[in-house]
PDB file of C-alpha atoms in Angstrom:
ATOM      1  CA  MET A   3      -0.045   0.071   0.092  1.00 58.00           C
ATOM      2  CA  LEU A   4       3.005   2.247   0.695  1.00 59.00           C
ATOM      3  CA  ASN A   5       4.160   1.696  -2.726  1.00 70.00           C
ATOM      4  CA  SER A   6       1.100   2.790  -4.367  1.00 74.00           C
ATOM      5  CA  LEU A   7       0.929   5.973  -2.359  1.00 73.00           C
ATOM      6  CA  ARG A   8       4.599   6.533  -3.177  1.00 75.00           C
ATOM      7  CA  PRO A   9       4.278   8.444  -6.430  1.00 74.00           C
ATOM      8  CA  LEU A  10       1.722  10.462  -4.768  1.00 72.00           C
ATOM      9  CA  LEU A  11       3.723  11.223  -2.040  1.00 71.00           C
ATOM     10  CA  LEU A  12       6.740  12.374  -4.442  1.00 72.00           C
ATOM     11  CA  LEU A  13       4.297  14.598  -6.090  1.00 70.00           C
ATOM     12  CA  LEU A  14       3.266  16.245  -3.260  1.00 70.00           C
ATOM     13  CA  SER A  15       6.658  16.659  -1.904  1.00 73.00           C
ATOM     14  CA  ARG A  16       7.850  18.041  -4.744  1.00 71.00           C
ATOM     15  CA  TYR A  17       4.963  20.625  -5.177  1.00 74.00           C
ATOM     16  CA  PHE A  18       4.568  21.047  -1.330  1.00 74.00           C
ATOM     17  CA  TYR A  19       6.472  24.259  -1.096  1.00 75.00           C
ATOM     18  CA  ILE A  20       4.889  25.564  -3.921  1.00 78.00           C
ATOM     19  CA  PHE A  21       1.423  24.647  -2.584  1.00 75.00           C
ATOM     20  CA  LEU A  22       2.543  26.194   0.674  1.00 77.00           C
ATOM     21  CA  ALA A  23       3.790  29.452  -1.048  1.00 80.00           C
ATOM     22  CA  LEU A  24       0.238  29.785  -2.791  1.00 79.00           C
ATOM     23  CA  LEU A  25      -1.468  28.972   0.603  1.00 79.00           C
ATOM     24  CA  ILE A  26       0.469  31.733   2.448  1.00 81.00           C
ATOM     25  CA  CYS A  27      -0.094  34.085  -0.566  1.00 83.00           C
ATOM     26  CA  ALA A  28      -3.748  33.448  -0.384  1.00 83.00           C
ATOM     27  CA  LEU A  29      -4.056  33.520   3.392  1.00 83.00           C
ATOM     28  CA  LEU A  30      -1.765  36.743   3.899  1.00 83.00           C
ATOM     29  CA  PRO A  31      -4.222  39.337   2.941  1.00 86.00           C
ATOM     30  CA  TYR A  32      -7.035  37.985   5.136  1.00 86.00           C
ATOM     31  CA  SER A  33      -4.531  37.481   8.151  1.00 86.00           C
ATOM     32  CA  ALA A  34      -3.435  41.005   7.548  1.00 88.00           C
ATOM     33  CA  HIS A  35      -7.048  42.060   7.462  1.00 90.00           C
ATOM     34  CA  PHE A  36      -8.009  40.213  10.631  1.00 91.00           C
ATOM     35  CA  SER A  37      -4.555  41.360  12.355  1.00 91.00           C
ATOM     36  CA  ILE A  38      -5.576  45.110  11.344  1.00 94.00           C
ATOM     37  CA  GLU A  39      -9.236  44.796  12.743  1.00 94.00           C
ATOM     38  CA  ALA A  40      -7.828  42.841  16.018  1.00 94.00           C
ATOM     39  CA  PHE A  41      -5.698  45.871  16.549  1.00 95.00           C
ATOM     40  CA  ARG A  42      -8.610  48.328  16.163  1.00 95.00           C
ATOM     41  CA  ALA A  43     -10.408  46.495  18.303  1.00 94.00           C
ATOM     42  CA  TYR A  44      -7.542  46.656  21.019  1.00 95.00           C
ATOM     43  CA  GLN A  45      -7.340  50.471  20.514  1.00 95.00           C
ATOM     44  CA  LYS A  46     -11.321  51.081  20.800  1.00 95.00           C
ATOM     45  CA  ALA A  47     -11.012  48.791  23.827  1.00 94.00           C
ATOM     46  CA  LYS A  48      -7.997  50.777  25.330  1.00 95.00           C
ATOM     47  CA  GLU A  49      -9.896  54.198  24.437  1.00 95.00           C
ATOM     48  CA  GLY A  50     -12.813  52.702  26.562  1.00 94.00           C
ATOM     49  CA  VAL A  51     -10.795  51.670  29.605  1.00 95.00           C
ATOM     50  CA  ALA A  52      -9.280  55.271  29.681  1.00 94.00           C
ATOM     51  CA  MET A  53     -12.703  56.756  29.379  1.00 95.00           C
ATOM     52  CA  ALA A  54     -14.115  54.655  31.938  1.00 94.00           C
ATOM     53  CA  GLU A  55     -10.880  55.458  34.190  1.00 95.00           C
ATOM     54  CA  ILE A  56     -11.804  59.446  33.504  1.00 95.00           C
ATOM     55  CA  VAL A  57     -15.503  58.960  34.293  1.00 94.00           C
ATOM     56  CA  ALA A  58     -14.643  57.156  37.607  1.00 94.00           C
ATOM     57  CA  GLN A  59     -12.394  59.844  38.635  1.00 94.00           C
ATOM     58  CA  TYR A  60     -15.169  62.227  37.537  1.00 94.00           C
ATOM     59  CA  ASN A  61     -17.615  60.475  39.919  1.00 94.00           C
ATOM     60  CA  ASP A  62     -15.422  60.133  42.583  1.00 94.00           C
ATOM     61  CA  LYS A  63     -14.996  63.955  42.466  1.00 94.00           C
ATOM     62  CA  ASN A  64     -18.298  64.453  42.256  1.00 95.00           C
ATOM     63  CA  ARG A  65     -19.214  62.232  45.465  1.00 95.00           C
ATOM     64  CA  THR A  66     -16.495  64.081  47.340  1.00 94.00           C
ATOM     65  CA  LYS A  67     -18.314  67.331  46.285  1.00 95.00           C
ATOM     66  CA  LEU A  68     -21.516  66.557  47.261  1.00 95.00           C
ATOM     67  CA  LYS A  69     -20.288  65.111  50.560  1.00 96.00           C
ATOM     68  CA  GLU A  70     -18.900  68.355  51.233  1.00 95.00           C
ATOM     69  CA  TYR A  71     -21.963  70.223  49.859  1.00 96.00           C
ATOM     70  CA  LYS A  72     -24.301  67.821  52.552  1.00 96.00           C
ATOM     71  CA  GLU A  73     -22.089  68.896  55.180  1.00 95.00           C
ATOM     72  CA  PHE A  74     -21.681  72.612  54.506  1.00 95.00           C
ATOM     73  CA  ARG A  75     -25.579  72.195  54.118  1.00 95.00           C
ATOM     74  CA  ALA A  76     -26.173  70.963  57.456  1.00 95.00           C
ATOM     75  CA  SER A  77     -23.836  73.390  58.904  1.00 94.00           C
ATOM     76  CA  VAL A  78     -25.779  76.294  57.173  1.00 93.00           C
ATOM     77  CA  GLU A  79     -29.285  74.851  58.849  1.00 93.00           C
ATOM     78  CA  LYS A  80     -27.617  74.159  62.076  1.00 93.00           C
ATOM     79  CA  PHE A  81     -26.467  77.855  61.920  1.00 88.00           C
ATOM     80  CA  LYS A  82     -30.103  78.918  61.058  1.00 85.00           C
ATOM     81  CA  ASN A  83     -31.762  77.034  63.464  1.00 87.00           C
ATOM     82  CA  GLU A  84     -29.564  78.711  66.288  1.00 85.00           C
ATOM     83  CA  ALA A  85     -30.109  82.069  64.659  1.00 78.00           C
ATOM     84  CA  GLN A  86     -33.946  81.486  64.787  1.00 79.00           C
ATOM     85  CA  GLU A  87     -33.413  80.576  68.336  1.00 81.00           C
ATOM     86  CA  SER A  88     -31.477  83.517  69.548  1.00 76.00           C
ATOM     87  CA  ARG A  89     -33.429  85.681  67.428  1.00 73.00           C
ATOM     88  CA  ILE A  90     -30.666  87.429  65.450  1.00 73.00           C
ATOM     89  CA  LEU A  91     -32.462  86.952  62.037  1.00 73.00           C
ATOM     90  CA  GLU A  92     -33.225  89.980  59.695  1.00 74.00           C
ATOM     91  CA  GLU A  93     -37.069  89.865  60.694  1.00 77.00           C
ATOM     92  CA  TYR A  94     -36.340  90.600  64.245  1.00 79.00           C
ATOM     93  CA  TRP A  95     -34.289  93.806  63.136  1.00 81.00           C
ATOM     94  CA  ALA A  96     -35.540  97.150  61.908  1.00 86.00           C
ATOM     95  CA  PRO A  97     -33.524  99.237  59.564  1.00 88.00           C
ATOM     96  CA  TYR A  98     -32.999 102.982  59.736  1.00 89.00           C
ATOM     97  CA  THR A  99     -31.127 104.853  57.372  1.00 91.00           C
ATOM     98  CA  VAL A 100     -28.883 107.714  58.108  1.00 88.00           C
ATOM     99  CA  ASN A 101     -27.559 109.957  55.646  1.00 90.00           C
ATOM    100  CA  PHE A 102     -26.064 113.618  56.799  1.00 83.00           C
ATOM    101  CA  GLN A 103     -24.161 115.376  54.047  1.00 84.00           C
ATOM    102  CA  HIS A 104     -21.806 118.070  54.918  1.00 78.00           C
ATOM    103  CA  ARG A 105     -23.759 118.938  57.999  1.00 82.00           C
ATOM    104  CA  LEU A 106     -21.425 121.672  60.502  1.00 80.00           C
ATOM    105  CA  VAL A 107     -21.223 120.297  63.860  1.00 82.00           C
ATOM    106  CA  ASN A 108     -19.532 121.619  66.931  1.00 81.00           C
ATOM    107  CA  VAL A 109     -16.470 119.943  67.947  1.00 79.00           C
ATOM    108  CA  SER A 110     -17.659 119.101  71.260  1.00 79.00           C
ATOM    109  CA  GLU A 111     -20.784 117.038  69.553  1.00 83.00           C
ATOM    110  CA  ILE A 112     -18.466 114.487  67.573  1.00 81.00           C
ATOM    111  CA  ARG A 113     -18.199 112.320  70.437  1.00 80.00           C
ATOM    112  CA  THR A 114     -21.799 111.795  70.467  1.00 82.00           C
ATOM    113  CA  PHE A 115     -21.887 111.031  66.816  1.00 80.00           C
ATOM    114  CA  LEU A 116     -19.123 108.509  67.109  1.00 80.00           C
ATOM    115  CA  GLU A 117     -20.718 106.960  70.405  1.00 80.00           C
ATOM    116  CA  ASN A 118     -23.847 106.396  67.917  1.00 78.00           C
ATOM    117  CA  THR A 119     -21.976 104.550  65.581  1.00 79.00           C
ATOM    118  CA  ARG A 120     -20.961 101.678  67.960  1.00 79.00           C
ATOM    119  CA  THR A 121     -22.619  98.503  67.978  1.00 78.00           C
ATOM    120  CA  SER A 122     -24.711  96.910  70.992  1.00 77.00           C
ATOM    121  CA  THR A 123     -26.787  94.037  71.848  1.00 76.00           C
ATOM    122  CA  ARG A 124     -29.676  96.068  71.028  1.00 79.00           C
ATOM    123  CA  TYR A 125     -28.730  97.889  67.860  1.00 81.00           C
ATOM    124  CA  TYR A 126     -26.039  97.480  64.977  1.00 82.00           C
ATOM    125  CA  PHE A 127     -24.877 100.493  63.112  1.00 84.00           C
ATOM    126  CA  HIS A 128     -23.444  99.349  59.307  1.00 86.00           C
ATOM    127  CA  PRO A 129     -21.562 102.267  58.177  1.00 86.00           C
ATOM    128  CA  LYS A 130     -20.968 103.032  54.322  1.00 90.00           C
ATOM    129  CA  HIS A 131     -19.467 106.390  54.527  1.00 87.00           C
ATOM    130  CA  LEU A 132     -17.745 108.445  57.566  1.00 84.00           C
ATOM    131  CA  GLU A 133     -15.764 111.738  56.713  1.00 84.00           C
ATOM    132  CA  ILE A 134     -15.115 114.262  59.366  1.00 81.00           C
ATOM    133  CA  LEU A 135     -13.343 117.472  57.608  1.00 76.00           C
ATOM    134  CA  SER A 136     -11.792 120.302  59.974  1.00 74.00           C
ATOM    135  CA  LEU A 137     -12.511 123.782  58.628  1.00 64.00           C
ATOM    136  CA  PHE A 138      -8.801 124.138  58.268  1.00 62.00           C
ATOM    137  CA  ALA A 139      -8.480 122.136  55.141  1.00 54.00           C
ATOM    138  CA  THR A 140     -10.410 124.463  52.673  1.00 53.00           C
ATOM    139  CA  GLU A 141      -9.455 122.671  49.614  1.00 53.00           C
ATOM    140  CA  LEU A 142     -11.584 119.433  50.625  1.00 53.00           C
ATOM    141  CA  LEU A 143     -14.667 121.404  51.649  1.00 56.00           C
ATOM    142  CA  PRO A 144     -17.660 122.328  49.427  1.00 59.00           C
ATOM    143  CA  LYS A 145     -17.575 125.786  47.958  1.00 61.00           C
ATOM    144  CA  LYS A 146     -20.534 127.255  49.876  1.00 58.00           C
ATOM    145  CA  ILE A 147     -18.583 126.465  53.146  1.00 57.00           C
ATOM    146  CA  VAL A 148     -15.291 128.138  51.932  1.00 52.00           C
ATOM    147  CA  GLU A 149     -17.308 131.341  51.197  1.00 54.00           C
ATOM    148  CA  GLN A 150     -18.929 131.345  54.520  1.00 51.00           C
ATOM    149  CA  MET A 151     -15.604 131.276  55.968  1.00 49.00           C
ATOM    150  CA  SER A 152     -14.113 133.994  54.005  1.00 48.00           C
ATOM    151  CA  GLY A 153     -16.946 136.203  54.994  1.00 46.00           C
ATOM    152  CA  LYS A 154     -18.880 136.187  51.838  1.00 46.00           C
ATOM    153  CA  GLY A 155     -21.758 134.048  52.789  1.00 41.00           C
ATOM    154  CA  ARG A 156     -23.360 132.765  55.724  1.00 42.00           C
ATOM    155  CA  TYR A 157     -24.472 129.296  56.862  1.00 43.00           C
ATOM    156  CA  THR A 158     -28.334 129.138  56.746  1.00 43.00           C
ATOM    157  CA  ASP A 159     -29.079 125.548  57.366  1.00 46.00           C
ATOM    158  CA  LYS A 160     -28.310 125.965  61.412  1.00 48.00           C
ATOM    159  CA  THR A 161     -26.775 129.205  62.468  1.00 47.00           C
ATOM    160  CA  THR A 162     -26.359 132.626  61.128  1.00 46.00           C
ATOM    161  CA  GLU A 163     -22.906 133.272  62.640  1.00 52.00           C
ATOM    162  CA  PRO A 164     -19.725 133.433  60.818  1.00 53.00           C
ATOM    163  CA  LEU A 165     -17.589 130.015  60.788  1.00 52.00           C
ATOM    164  CA  ILE A 166     -14.668 130.148  62.957  1.00 56.00           C
ATOM    165  CA  PRO A 167     -11.866 127.220  62.158  1.00 51.00           C
ATOM    166  CA  GLY A 168     -11.390 124.941  64.888  1.00 59.00           C
ATOM    167  CA  GLU A 169     -14.944 125.405  66.364  1.00 71.00           C
ATOM    168  CA  LYS A 170     -17.152 123.582  63.932  1.00 75.00           C
ATOM    169  CA  VAL A 171     -16.234 120.333  62.003  1.00 79.00           C
ATOM    170  CA  LEU A 172     -18.033 119.206  58.837  1.00 79.00           C
ATOM    171  CA  LEU A 173     -19.690 115.809  58.976  1.00 84.00           C
ATOM    172  CA  SER A 174     -20.748 113.418  56.473  1.00 86.00           C
ATOM    173  CA  LEU A 175     -22.385 110.145  57.873  1.00 86.00           C
ATOM    174  CA  GLU A 176     -24.028 107.422  55.769  1.00 90.00           C
ATOM    175  CA  GLY A 177     -25.290 103.863  56.991  1.00 90.00           C
ATOM    176  CA  THR A 178     -28.046 101.870  58.484  1.00 90.00           C
ATOM    177  CA  TYR A 179     -28.782 101.292  61.876  1.00 87.00           C
ATOM    178  CA  TRP A 180     -30.276  97.963  62.827  1.00 85.00           C
ATOM    179  CA  VAL A 181     -32.378  97.936  65.883  1.00 85.00           C
ATOM    180  CA  PHE A 182     -33.591  95.117  67.719  1.00 81.00           C
ATOM    181  CA  GLN A 183     -37.750  94.656  67.843  1.00 78.00           C
ATOM    182  CA  ALA A 184     -38.493  92.368  70.390  1.00 68.00           C
ATOM    183  CA  LEU A 185     -41.949  90.381  68.768  1.00 59.00           C
TER     184      LEU A 185
END
């Protein structure tokens, strides 16, 4: 039986390399195509893993921010409850706006104005503007006041006496008093 197959085996051994080369040439494009497709799938999977890691980091960051926000919200709620109990909320305080512009005041009365701008347990002064000008600084004073000092005019709002430098100051005060209202 071997003898009968021998010519076939010789024929196959001679053409084996040719057959193998043809087979490789025929399969090479398919294997290259499948290799490229496999590489593309690998790249896509790699990108997907990178994206999943980014999303995981983003979610972790958001969880941390949410936790911090909840803690902040709890502290604000606690402060609000304590403020409600101690009655320091805005609804318990009445605002009174003060706005003096260029009012002539005796030097002895300045202490009273300054004492009233302090804060106590029953009222709070929120200043916006406080300006005290001596009548010696004529370049900073309004024109009306400078004319009075030179004798050309009289201050008619409060007094008819001429202004003497050092006796009076020019006061501008703007702000809001918050006074506690017991309900």
